[in-house]
CSV table of N, CA, C and O in Angstrom, one decimal:
chain,number,residue,atom,x,y,z
H,55,MET,N,-10.0,15.6,37.6
H,55,MET,CA,-8.9,14.7,37.2
H,55,MET,C,-7.6,15.6,37.3
H,55,MET,O,-7.5,16.6,36.7
H,56,LYS,N,-6.6,15.1,38.0
H,56,LYS,CA,-5.4,15.8,38.1
H,56,LYS,C,-4.5,15.4,36.9
H,56,LYS,O,-4.4,14.3,36.5
H,57,SER,N,-3.7,16.4,36.4
H,57,SER,CA,-2.8,16.1,35.3
H,57,SER,C,-1.5,15.6,35.8
H,57,SER,O,-1.0,16.0,36.9
H,58,LEU,N,-0.9,14.7,35.0
H,58,LEU,CA,0.4,14.2,35.4
H,58,LEU,C,1.5,15.2,35.1
H,58,LEU,O,1.5,15.8,34.0
H,59,ALA,N,2.5,15.3,35.9
H,59,ALA,CA,3.6,16.3,35.7
H,59,ALA,C,4.6,15.8,34.7
H,59,ALA,O,5.2,16.5,34.0
H,60,THR,N,4.7,14.4,34.6
H,60,THR,CA,5.6,13.9,33.6
H,60,THR,C,4.9,13.1,32.5
H,60,THR,O,3.8,12.8,32.6
H,61,SER,N,5.6,13.0,31.4
H,61,SER,CA,5.1,12.2,30.3
H,61,SER,C,5.2,10.7,30.5
H,61,SER,O,6.0,10.3,31.3
H,62,PRO,N,4.3,10.0,29.9
H,62,PRO,CA,4.4,8.5,30.0
H,62,PRO,C,5.7,8.0,29.4
H,62,PRO,O,6.3,8.7,28.6
H,63,ASN,N,6.1,6.8,29.8
H,63,ASN,CA,7.3,6.2,29.3
H,63,ASN,C,6.9,5.6,27.9
H,63,ASN,O,6.6,4.4,27.8
H,64,TYR,N,6.9,6.4,26.9
H,64,TYR,CA,6.5,6.0,25.6
H,64,TYR,C,7.4,4.9,25.0
H,64,TYR,O,6.9,3.9,24.4
H,65,VAL,N,8.7,5.0,25.2
H,65,VAL,CA,9.6,4.0,24.7
H,65,VAL,C,9.3,2.6,25.3
H,65,VAL,O,9.2,1.6,24.6
H,66,GLY,N,9.1,2.6,26.6
H,66,GLY,CA,8.8,1.3,27.3
H,66,GLY,C,7.5,0.8,26.9
H,66,GLY,O,7.3,-0.4,26.6
H,67,LEU,N,6.5,1.6,26.7
H,67,LEU,CA,5.2,1.2,26.3
H,67,LEU,C,5.2,0.6,24.9
H,67,LEU,O,4.6,-0.4,24.6
H,68,VAL,N,5.8,1.3,24.0
H,68,VAL,CA,5.9,0.8,22.6
H,68,VAL,C,6.7,-0.5,22.5
H,68,VAL,O,6.2,-1.4,21.8
H,69,LYS,N,7.7,-0.6,23.3
H,69,LYS,CA,8.5,-1.9,23.3
H,69,LYS,C,7.6,-3.0,23.8
H,69,LYS,O,7.5,-4.1,23.3
H,70,PHE,N,6.8,-2.7,24.9
H,70,PHE,CA,5.9,-3.7,25.5
H,70,PHE,C,4.9,-4.2,24.5
H,70,PHE,O,4.5,-5.3,24.4
H,71,LEU,N,4.4,-3.2,23.7
H,71,LEU,CA,3.3,-3.5,22.7
H,71,LEU,C,3.8,-4.2,21.4
H,71,LEU,O,3.1,-5.0,20.8
H,72,VAL,N,4.9,-3.8,20.9
H,72,VAL,CA,5.4,-4.2,19.6
H,72,VAL,C,6.3,-5.5,19.7
H,72,VAL,O,6.1,-6.3,18.8
H,73,GLN,N,7.1,-5.6,20.7
H,73,GLN,CA,8.0,-6.8,20.7
H,73,GLN,C,7.4,-8.1,20.6
H,73,GLN,O,8.0,-9.0,19.9
H,74,PRO,N,6.2,-8.4,21.1
H,74,PRO,CA,5.6,-9.7,21.0
H,74,PRO,C,5.4,-10.1,19.5
H,74,PRO,O,5.3,-11.3,19.2
H,75,PHE,N,5.2,-9.2,18.6
H,75,PHE,CA,5.0,-9.5,17.2
H,75,PHE,C,6.3,-9.8,16.4
H,75,PHE,O,6.2,-10.2,15.3
H,76,LEU,N,7.4,-9.5,17.0
H,76,LEU,CA,8.7,-9.6,16.3
H,76,LEU,C,9.4,-10.9,16.4
H,76,LEU,O,9.4,-11.5,17.5
H,77,GLU,N,9.9,-11.4,15.3
H,77,GLU,CA,10.7,-12.7,15.3
H,77,GLU,C,12.0,-12.4,16.1
H,77,GLU,O,12.5,-13.2,16.8
H,78,SER,N,12.6,-11.2,15.8
H,78,SER,CA,13.8,-10.8,16.5
H,78,SER,C,13.6,-9.5,17.2
H,78,SER,O,13.8,-8.4,16.7
H,79,PRO,N,13.1,-9.5,18.5
H,79,PRO,CA,12.7,-8.3,19.2
H,79,PRO,C,13.9,-7.3,19.4
H,79,PRO,O,13.6,-6.2,19.6
H,80,GLU,N,15.1,-7.8,19.3
H,80,GLU,CA,16.3,-6.9,19.5
H,80,GLU,C,16.4,-6.0,18.3
H,80,GLU,O,17.1,-5.0,18.4
H,81,SER,N,15.7,-6.2,17.2
H,81,SER,CA,15.8,-5.4,16.1
H,81,SER,C,15.0,-4.1,16.2
H,81,SER,O,15.1,-3.1,15.5
H,82,LEU,N,14.1,-4.1,17.2
H,82,LEU,CA,13.2,-2.9,17.4
H,82,LEU,C,14.0,-1.7,17.9
H,82,LEU,O,14.8,-1.8,18.9
H,83,ARG,N,13.8,-0.6,17.2
H,83,ARG,CA,14.4,0.7,17.6
H,83,ARG,C,13.3,1.7,17.8
H,83,ARG,O,12.4,1.8,17.0
H,84,VAL,N,13.3,2.4,19.0
H,84,VAL,CA,12.3,3.3,19.3
H,84,VAL,C,12.9,4.6,19.7
H,84,VAL,O,13.9,4.7,20.5
H,85,ASP,N,12.4,5.7,19.0
H,85,ASP,CA,12.9,7.1,19.3
H,85,ASP,C,11.7,7.9,19.7
H,85,ASP,O,10.7,7.9,19.0
H,86,CYS,N,11.9,8.7,20.7
H,86,CYS,CA,10.7,9.5,21.2
H,86,CYS,C,11.2,10.9,21.4
H,86,CYS,O,12.2,11.2,22.1
H,87,GLU,N,10.5,11.9,20.9
H,87,GLU,CA,10.7,13.3,21.0
H,87,GLU,C,9.5,13.9,21.7
H,87,GLU,O,8.4,13.8,21.1
H,88,ILE,N,9.7,14.6,22.8
H,88,ILE,CA,8.5,15.2,23.4
H,88,ILE,C,8.7,16.7,23.5
H,88,ILE,O,9.7,17.2,23.9
H,89,SER,N,7.7,17.4,23.0
H,89,SER,CA,7.7,18.9,23.1
H,89,SER,C,6.8,19.3,24.3
H,89,SER,O,5.5,19.1,24.2
H,90,GLN,N,7.3,19.8,25.3
H,90,GLN,CA,6.6,20.3,26.5
H,90,GLN,C,5.7,21.5,26.2
H,90,GLN,O,4.6,21.6,26.7
H,91,THR,N,6.2,22.3,25.3
H,91,THR,CA,5.5,23.5,24.9
H,91,THR,C,4.2,23.2,24.1
H,91,THR,O,3.2,23.8,24.3
H,92,LEU,N,4.4,22.3,23.1
H,92,LEU,CA,3.3,21.9,22.3
H,92,LEU,C,2.4,20.8,22.9
H,92,LEU,O,1.4,20.5,22.3
H,93,LYS,N,2.9,20.2,24.0
H,93,LYS,CA,2.2,19.0,24.6
H,93,LYS,C,2.0,18.0,23.5
H,93,LYS,O,0.9,17.4,23.4
H,94,ARG,N,3.1,17.6,22.8
H,94,ARG,CA,3.0,16.7,21.7
H,94,ARG,C,4.2,15.7,21.8
H,94,ARG,O,5.3,16.1,22.2
H,95,ALA,N,4.0,14.5,21.5
H,95,ALA,CA,5.1,13.5,21.4
H,95,ALA,C,5.2,12.9,20.0
H,95,ALA,O,4.1,12.6,19.4
H,96,TRP,N,6.4,12.7,19.5
H,96,TRP,CA,6.6,12.1,18.3
H,96,TRP,C,7.4,10.8,18.6
H,96,TRP,O,8.5,10.8,19.1
H,97,ILE,N,6.8,9.7,18.2
H,97,ILE,CA,7.5,8.4,18.4
H,97,ILE,C,7.8,7.8,17.0
H,97,ILE,O,6.9,7.7,16.1
H,98,ARG,N,9.0,7.4,16.8
H,98,ARG,CA,9.5,6.7,15.6
H,98,ARG,C,10.0,5.4,16.0
H,98,ARG,O,10.8,5.2,16.9
H,99,ILE,N,9.4,4.4,15.2
H,99,ILE,CA,9.9,3.0,15.5
H,99,ILE,C,10.4,2.4,14.2
H,99,ILE,O,10.0,2.7,13.1
H,100,ALA,N,11.3,1.5,14.3
H,100,ALA,CA,11.9,0.7,13.2
H,100,ALA,C,12.2,-0.7,13.6
H,100,ALA,O,12.5,-0.9,14.8
H,101,PHE,N,12.0,-1.6,12.7
H,101,PHE,CA,12.2,-3.0,13.0
H,101,PHE,C,12.5,-3.7,11.6
H,101,PHE,O,12.3,-3.2,10.6
H,102,ASP,N,12.9,-5.0,11.7
H,102,ASP,CA,13.1,-5.8,10.5
H,102,ASP,C,11.9,-5.8,9.6
H,102,ASP,O,10.8,-6.0,10.1
H,103,SER,N,12.1,-5.6,8.3
H,103,SER,CA,10.9,-5.5,7.4
H,103,SER,C,10.2,-6.9,7.3
H,103,SER,O,9.0,-6.9,6.9
H,104,THR,N,10.9,-8.0,7.6
H,104,THR,CA,10.2,-9.3,7.6
H,104,THR,C,9.1,-9.4,8.6
H,104,THR,O,8.2,-10.2,8.4
H,105,ASP,N,9.2,-8.6,9.7
H,105,ASP,CA,8.1,-8.6,10.7
H,105,ASP,C,7.0,-7.6,10.5
H,105,ASP,O,6.0,-7.6,11.2
H,106,LYS,N,7.1,-6.9,9.4
H,106,LYS,CA,6.1,-5.8,9.1
H,106,LYS,C,4.7,-6.4,9.1
H,106,LYS,O,3.8,-5.7,9.7
H,107,GLY,N,4.4,-7.5,8.4
H,107,GLY,CA,3.1,-8.0,8.3
H,107,GLY,C,2.5,-8.4,9.7
H,107,GLY,O,1.3,-8.1,9.9
H,108,LYS,N,3.3,-8.9,10.6
H,108,LYS,CA,2.8,-9.3,11.9
H,108,LYS,C,2.5,-8.0,12.7
H,108,LYS,O,1.5,-8.0,13.4
H,109,VAL,N,3.3,-7.0,12.6
H,109,VAL,CA,3.1,-5.8,13.4
H,109,VAL,C,1.9,-5.1,12.9
H,109,VAL,O,1.0,-4.6,13.7
H,110,PHE,N,1.7,-5.0,11.6
H,110,PHE,CA,0.5,-4.3,11.0
H,110,PHE,C,-0.7,-5.1,11.2
H,110,PHE,O,-1.8,-4.6,11.5
H,111,GLY,N,-0.6,-6.4,11.0
H,111,GLY,CA,-1.8,-7.3,11.2
H,111,GLY,C,-2.7,-7.2,10.0
H,111,GLY,O,-2.6,-6.3,9.1
H,112,LYS,N,-3.7,-8.1,10.0
H,112,LYS,CA,-4.7,-8.1,8.9
H,112,LYS,C,-5.5,-6.8,8.8
H,112,LYS,O,-6.1,-6.4,9.8
H,113,GLY,N,-5.4,-6.1,7.7
H,113,GLY,CA,-6.1,-4.8,7.6
H,113,GLY,C,-5.6,-3.7,8.5
H,113,GLY,O,-6.3,-2.7,8.7
H,114,GLY,N,-4.4,-3.9,9.0
H,114,GLY,CA,-3.8,-2.9,9.9
H,114,GLY,C,-4.4,-2.9,11.3
H,114,GLY,O,-4.2,-1.9,12.1
H,115,ARG,N,-5.0,-4.0,11.7
H,115,ARG,CA,-5.7,-4.0,13.0
H,115,ARG,C,-4.7,-3.9,14.2
H,115,ARG,O,-4.9,-3.2,15.2
H,116,ASN,N,-3.6,-4.7,14.1
H,116,ASN,CA,-2.6,-4.6,15.2
H,116,ASN,C,-2.0,-3.2,15.4
H,116,ASN,O,-2.0,-2.8,16.5
H,117,ILE,N,-1.6,-2.6,14.3
H,117,ILE,CA,-1.0,-1.3,14.4
H,117,ILE,C,-2.0,-0.3,14.9
H,117,ILE,O,-1.7,0.6,15.7
H,118,GLN,N,-3.3,-0.4,14.5
H,118,GLN,CA,-4.3,0.5,15.0
H,118,GLN,C,-4.5,0.3,16.5
H,118,GLN,O,-4.7,1.3,17.2
H,119,ALA,N,-4.5,-0.9,17.0
H,119,ALA,CA,-4.7,-1.1,18.4
H,119,ALA,C,-3.5,-0.6,19.2
H,119,ALA,O,-3.7,0.1,20.2
H,120,ILE,N,-2.3,-0.7,18.6
H,120,ILE,CA,-1.1,-0.2,19.3
H,120,ILE,C,-1.2,1.4,19.3
H,120,ILE,O,-0.9,2.0,20.4
H,121,ARG,N,-1.6,2.0,18.2
H,121,ARG,CA,-1.8,3.4,18.2
H,121,ARG,C,-2.8,3.9,19.2
H,121,ARG,O,-2.7,4.9,19.8
H,122,SER,N,-3.9,3.1,19.4
H,122,SER,CA,-5.0,3.5,20.3
H,122,SER,C,-4.5,3.5,21.7
H,122,SER,O,-4.8,4.4,22.5
H,123,VAL,N,-3.7,2.5,22.1
H,123,VAL,CA,-3.2,2.4,23.5
H,123,VAL,C,-2.2,3.6,23.7
H,123,VAL,O,-2.3,4.2,24.8
H,124,ILE,N,-1.4,3.9,22.8
H,124,ILE,CA,-0.4,5.0,22.9
H,124,ILE,C,-1.1,6.3,23.0
H,124,ILE,O,-0.8,7.2,23.8
H,125,ALA,N,-2.2,6.5,22.2
H,125,ALA,CA,-3.0,7.7,22.2
H,125,ALA,C,-3.7,7.9,23.5
H,125,ALA,O,-3.8,9.0,24.1
H,126,ALA,N,-4.2,6.8,24.1
H,126,ALA,CA,-4.9,6.8,25.4
H,126,ALA,C,-3.9,7.3,26.5
H,126,ALA,O,-4.2,8.1,27.4
H,127,ALA,N,-2.7,6.7,26.5
H,127,ALA,CA,-1.7,7.1,27.5
H,127,ALA,C,-1.3,8.6,27.3
H,127,ALA,O,-1.2,9.3,28.3
H,128,ALA,N,-1.2,9.0,26.1
H,128,ALA,CA,-0.9,10.4,25.9
H,128,ALA,C,-2.0,11.3,26.3
H,128,ALA,O,-1.8,12.4,26.9
H,129,GLU,N,-3.2,10.9,26.1
H,129,GLU,CA,-4.4,11.7,26.5
H,129,GLU,C,-4.5,11.9,28.0
H,129,GLU,O,-4.8,13.0,28.5
H,130,LEU,N,-4.1,10.8,28.7
H,130,LEU,CA,-4.1,10.9,30.2
H,130,LEU,C,-3.1,12.0,30.7
H,130,LEU,O,-3.3,12.6,31.7
H,131,ALA,N,-2.0,12.1,29.9
H,131,ALA,CA,-1.0,13.1,30.3
H,131,ALA,C,-1.2,14.4,29.7
H,131,ALA,O,-0.4,15.3,29.8
H,132,GLY,N,-2.4,14.6,29.0
H,132,GLY,CA,-2.7,15.9,28.3
H,132,GLY,C,-1.9,16.2,27.1
H,132,GLY,O,-1.6,17.3,26.8
H,133,GLN,N,-1.5,15.1,26.4
H,133,GLN,CA,-0.6,15.3,25.2
H,133,GLN,C,-1.3,14.7,24.0
H,133,GLN,O,-2.2,13.9,24.1
H,134,SER,N,-0.8,15.0,22.8
H,134,SER,CA,-1.2,14.3,21.6
H,134,SER,C,0.1,13.5,21.2
H,134,SER,O,1.2,13.9,21.5
H,135,VAL,N,-0.1,12.5,20.4
H,135,VAL,CA,1.1,11.6,20.0
H,135,VAL,C,1.0,11.3,18.5
H,135,VAL,O,-0.1,11.1,18.0
H,136,TYR,N,2.1,11.2,17.9
H,136,TYR,CA,2.3,10.8,16.5
H,136,TYR,C,3.2,9.6,16.5
H,136,TYR,O,4.3,9.7,17.0
H,137,LEU,N,2.8,8.5,15.8
H,137,LEU,CA,3.6,7.3,15.7
H,137,LEU,C,4.0,7.1,14.2
H,137,LEU,O,3.1,7.0,13.4
H,138,ASP,N,5.2,7.1,13.9
H,138,ASP,CA,5.7,6.9,12.6
H,138,ASP,C,6.5,5.6,12.6
H,138,ASP,O,7.3,5.3,13.5
H,139,ILE,N,6.3,4.8,11.5
H,139,ILE,CA,7.0,3.5,11.4
H,139,ILE,C,7.9,3.5,10.2
H,139,ILE,O,7.5,3.9,9.1
H,140,TYR,N,9.2,3.2,10.5
H,140,TYR,CA,10.2,3.2,9.5
H,140,TYR,C,10.7,1.8,9.3
H,140,TYR,O,10.7,1.0,10.3
H,141,GLY,N,11.0,1.4,8.1
H,141,GLY,CA,11.5,0.1,7.8
H,141,GLY,C,12.1,0.0,6.5
H,141,GLY,O,11.9,0.8,5.6
H,142,GLY,N,12.9,-1.1,6.3
H,142,GLY,CA,13.6,-1.2,5.0
H,142,GLY,C,12.9,-2.2,4.1
H,142,GLY,O,13.5,-3.2,3.7
H,143,ALA,N,11.6,-2.0,3.8
H,143,ALA,CA,10.9,-3.0,2.9
H,143,ALA,C,11.4,-3.0,1.5
H,143,ALA,O,11.6,-4.0,0.9
H,144,SER,N,11.7,-1.8,1.0
H,144,SER,CA,12.3,-1.6,-0.3
H,144,SER,C,13.1,-0.3,-0.3
H,144,SER,O,12.7,0.6,0.4
H,145,PRO,N,14.0,-0.1,-1.2
H,145,PRO,CA,14.8,1.1,-1.3
H,145,PRO,C,13.8,2.3,-1.4
H,145,PRO,O,12.9,2.3,-2.2
H,146,GLY,N,14.1,3.4,-0.7
H,146,GLY,CA,13.4,4.6,-0.8
H,146,GLY,C,12.2,4.7,0.0
H,146,GLY,O,11.5,5.7,0.1
H,147,ARG,N,11.9,3.7,0.8
H,147,ARG,CA,10.7,3.7,1.7
H,147,ARG,C,11.1,3.8,3.1
H,147,ARG,O,10.2,3.7,4.0
H,148,GLU,N,12.3,4.0,3.4
H,148,GLU,CA,12.8,4.0,4.8
H,148,GLU,C,12.1,5.0,5.7
H,148,GLU,O,11.8,4.8,6.8
H,149,SER,N,11.7,6.1,5.1
H,149,SER,CA,11.1,7.2,5.9
H,149,SER,C,9.6,7.3,5.7
H,149,SER,O,9.1,8.4,6.0
H,150,MET,N,9.0,6.3,5.1
H,150,MET,CA,7.6,6.4,4.9
H,150,MET,C,6.8,6.0,6.1
H,150,MET,O,7.1,5.0,6.8
H,151,SER,N,5.8,6.8,6.5
H,151,SER,CA,5.0,6.5,7.7
H,151,SER,C,3.9,5.6,7.3
H,151,SER,O,3.6,5.5,6.1
H,152,PHE,N,3.2,5.1,8.3
H,152,PHE,CA,2.1,4.2,8.1
H,152,PHE,C,1.0,4.9,7.3
H,152,PHE,O,0.4,4.3,6.3
H,153,ASP,N,0.7,6.1,7.6
H,153,ASP,CA,-0.4,6.8,6.9
H,153,ASP,C,-0.1,7.0,5.4
H,153,ASP,O,-0.9,6.9,4.5
H,154,GLU,N,1.2,7.4,5.1
H,154,GLU,CA,1.6,7.6,3.7
H,154,GLU,C,1.5,6.3,2.9
H,154,GLU,O,1.1,6.2,1.8
H,155,GLU,N,1.9,5.2,3.6
H,155,GLU,CA,1.9,3.9,3.0
H,155,GLU,C,0.4,3.4,2.7
H,155,GLU,O,0.2,2.9,1.6
H,156,GLN,N,-0.5,3.8,3.5
H,156,GLN,CA,-1.9,3.4,3.3
H,156,GLN,C,-2.4,4.1,2.0
H,156,GLN,O,-3.1,3.5,1.2
H,157,GLU,N,-2.0,5.4,1.8
H,157,GLU,CA,-2.4,6.1,0.6
H,157,GLU,C,-1.8,5.6,-0.7
H,157,GLU,O,-2.4,5.7,-1.7
H,158,GLU,N,-0.6,5.0,-0.6
H,158,GLU,CA,0.1,4.5,-1.7
H,158,GLU,C,-0.5,3.2,-2.3
H,158,GLU,O,-0.4,3.0,-3.5
H,159,ARG,N,-1.2,2.5,-1.5
H,159,ARG,CA,-1.8,1.2,-2.0
H,159,ARG,C,-2.8,1.5,-3.1
H,159,ARG,O,-3.6,2.5,-3.0
H,160,THR,N,-2.8,0.6,-4.1
H,160,THR,CA,-3.8,0.8,-5.2
H,160,THR,C,-4.7,-0.4,-5.3
H,160,THR,O,-4.3,-1.5,-4.8
H,161,LEU,N,-5.8,-0.2,-6.0
H,161,LEU,CA,-6.7,-1.3,-6.1
H,161,LEU,C,-6.2,-2.3,-7.2
H,161,LEU,O,-5.5,-1.9,-8.1
H,162,PRO,N,-6.6,-3.6,-7.1
H,162,PRO,CA,-6.2,-4.5,-8.2
H,162,PRO,C,-6.8,-4.1,-9.5
H,162,PRO,O,-7.8,-3.4,-9.6
H,163,PRO,N,-6.1,-4.5,-10.6
H,163,PRO,CA,-6.6,-4.1,-11.9
H,163,PRO,C,-8.0,-4.6,-12.2
H,163,PRO,O,-8.4,-5.7,-11.7
H,164,LYS,N,-8.8,-3.9,-13.0
H,164,LYS,CA,-10.2,-4.4,-13.3
H,164,LYS,C,-10.1,-5.5,-14.3
H,164,LYS,O,-9.1,-5.7,-15.0
H,165,SER,N,-11.2,-6.3,-14.3
H,165,SER,CA,-11.1,-7.5,-15.1
H,165,SER,C,-10.9,-7.2,-16.6
H,165,SER,O,-10.3,-7.9,-17.3
H,166,LYS,N,-11.4,-6.1,-17.1
H,166,LYS,CA,-11.3,-5.7,-18.5
H,166,LYS,C,-9.8,-5.5,-18.8
H,166,LYS,O,-9.3,-5.8,-19.9
H,167,GLU,N,-9.1,-4.9,-17.9
H,167,GLU,CA,-7.6,-4.6,-18.1
H,167,GLU,C,-6.9,-5.9,-18.1
H,167,GLU,O,-5.9,-6.1,-18.9
H,168,ARG,N,-7.2,-6.9,-17.3
H,168,ARG,CA,-6.6,-8.2,-17.3
H,168,ARG,C,-6.8,-8.9,-18.6
H,168,ARG,O,-5.9,-9.6,-19.2
H,169,GLU,N,-8.1,-8.9,-19.1
H,169,GLU,CA,-8.4,-9.5,-20.4
H,169,GLU,C,-7.7,-9.0,-21.6
H,169,GLU,O,-7.4,-9.7,-22.5
H,170,SER,N,-7.3,-7.7,-21.5
H,170,SER,CA,-6.7,-7.0,-22.7
H,170,SER,C,-5.3,-7.6,-22.9
H,170,SER,O,-4.7,-7.5,-24.0
H,171,ASN,N,-4.7,-8.2,-21.9
H,171,ASN,CA,-3.4,-8.8,-22.0
H,171,ASN,C,-3.4,-10.2,-22.7
H,171,ASN,O,-2.4,-10.7,-23.2
H,172,ILE,N,-4.5,-10.8,-22.8
H,172,ILE,CA,-4.7,-12.1,-23.4
H,172,ILE,C,-4.9,-11.9,-24.9
H,172,ILE,O,-5.7,-11.2,-25.3
H,173,PRO,N,-4.0,-12.7,-25.7
H,173,PRO,CA,-4.2,-12.5,-27.1
H,173,PRO,C,-5.6,-13.0,-27.6
H,173,PRO,O,-6.0,-14.1,-27.1
H,174,LYS,N,-6.2,-12.3,-28.5
H,174,LYS,CA,-7.5,-12.7,-29.0
H,174,LYS,C,-7.3,-13.6,-30.2
H,174,LYS,O,-6.4,-13.4,-31.0
H,175,PRO,N,-8.2,-14.6,-30.3
H,175,PRO,CA,-8.1,-15.5,-31.4
H,175,PRO,C,-8.4,-14.8,-32.7
H,175,PRO,O,-9.2,-13.9,-32.8
H,176,VAL,N,-7.7,-15.2,-33.8
H,176,VAL,CA,-8.0,-14.7,-35.1
H,176,VAL,C,-9.0,-15.5,-35.8
H,176,VAL,O,-8.9,-16.7,-35.9
H,177,VAL,N,-10.1,-14.9,-36.3
H,177,VAL,CA,-11.1,-15.6,-37.0
H,177,VAL,C,-10.9,-15.4,-38.5
H,177,VAL,O,-10.9,-14.3,-39.0
H,178,LYS,N,-10.7,-16.6,-39.2
H,178,LYS,CA,-10.5,-16.5,-40.7
H,178,LYS,C,-11.8,-17.0,-41.4
H,178,LYS,O,-12.4,-17.9,-40.9
H,179,PRO,N,-12.1,-16.2,-42.4
H,179,PRO,CA,-13.4,-16.6,-43.1
H,179,PRO,C,-13.1,-18.0,-43.9
H,179,PRO,O,-12.0,-18.2,-44.4
H,180,ARG,N,-14.2,-18.8,-43.9
H,180,ARG,CA,-14.1,-20.1,-44.7
H,180,ARG,C,-14.2,-19.8,-46.2
H,180,ARG,O,-15.0,-19.0,-46.6
H,181,LEU,N,-13.4,-20.5,-46.9
H,181,LEU,CA,-13.5,-20.4,-48.4
H,181,LEU,C,-14.3,-21.6,-48.9
H,181,LEU,O,-14.1,-22.8,-48.4
H,182,ARG,N,-15.2,-21.4,-49.9
H,182,ARG,CA,-15.9,-22.6,-50.4
H,182,ARG,C,-15.3,-23.2,-51.6
H,182,ARG,O,-14.7,-22.7,-52.5
């Protein structure tokens, strides 16, 4: 297998893969940095936070598929690739990547914790 002399068009590929999920495709911003010495590409994308659910998909399936296609293109070029997603979902999260966001998610509270918020009835003894 011969290696490609140039890197894939990551910006074009990401736009092709992500824009169909967006209500406003013009909001998509793609930045790509390629290190020839490390044979590594860093891709950063940003879009309206209202489209985040569609891009990520149920259980993150859409974004994983997008990552797989980009990784396959990079592998053909003999490179590794990192995809970071930036968005304005809430203040302070603009620079959070997908992987960090996955770690931040917590499990719903256990049933015992929910029950502790409900006031307990007071039992008064009967007088004869």
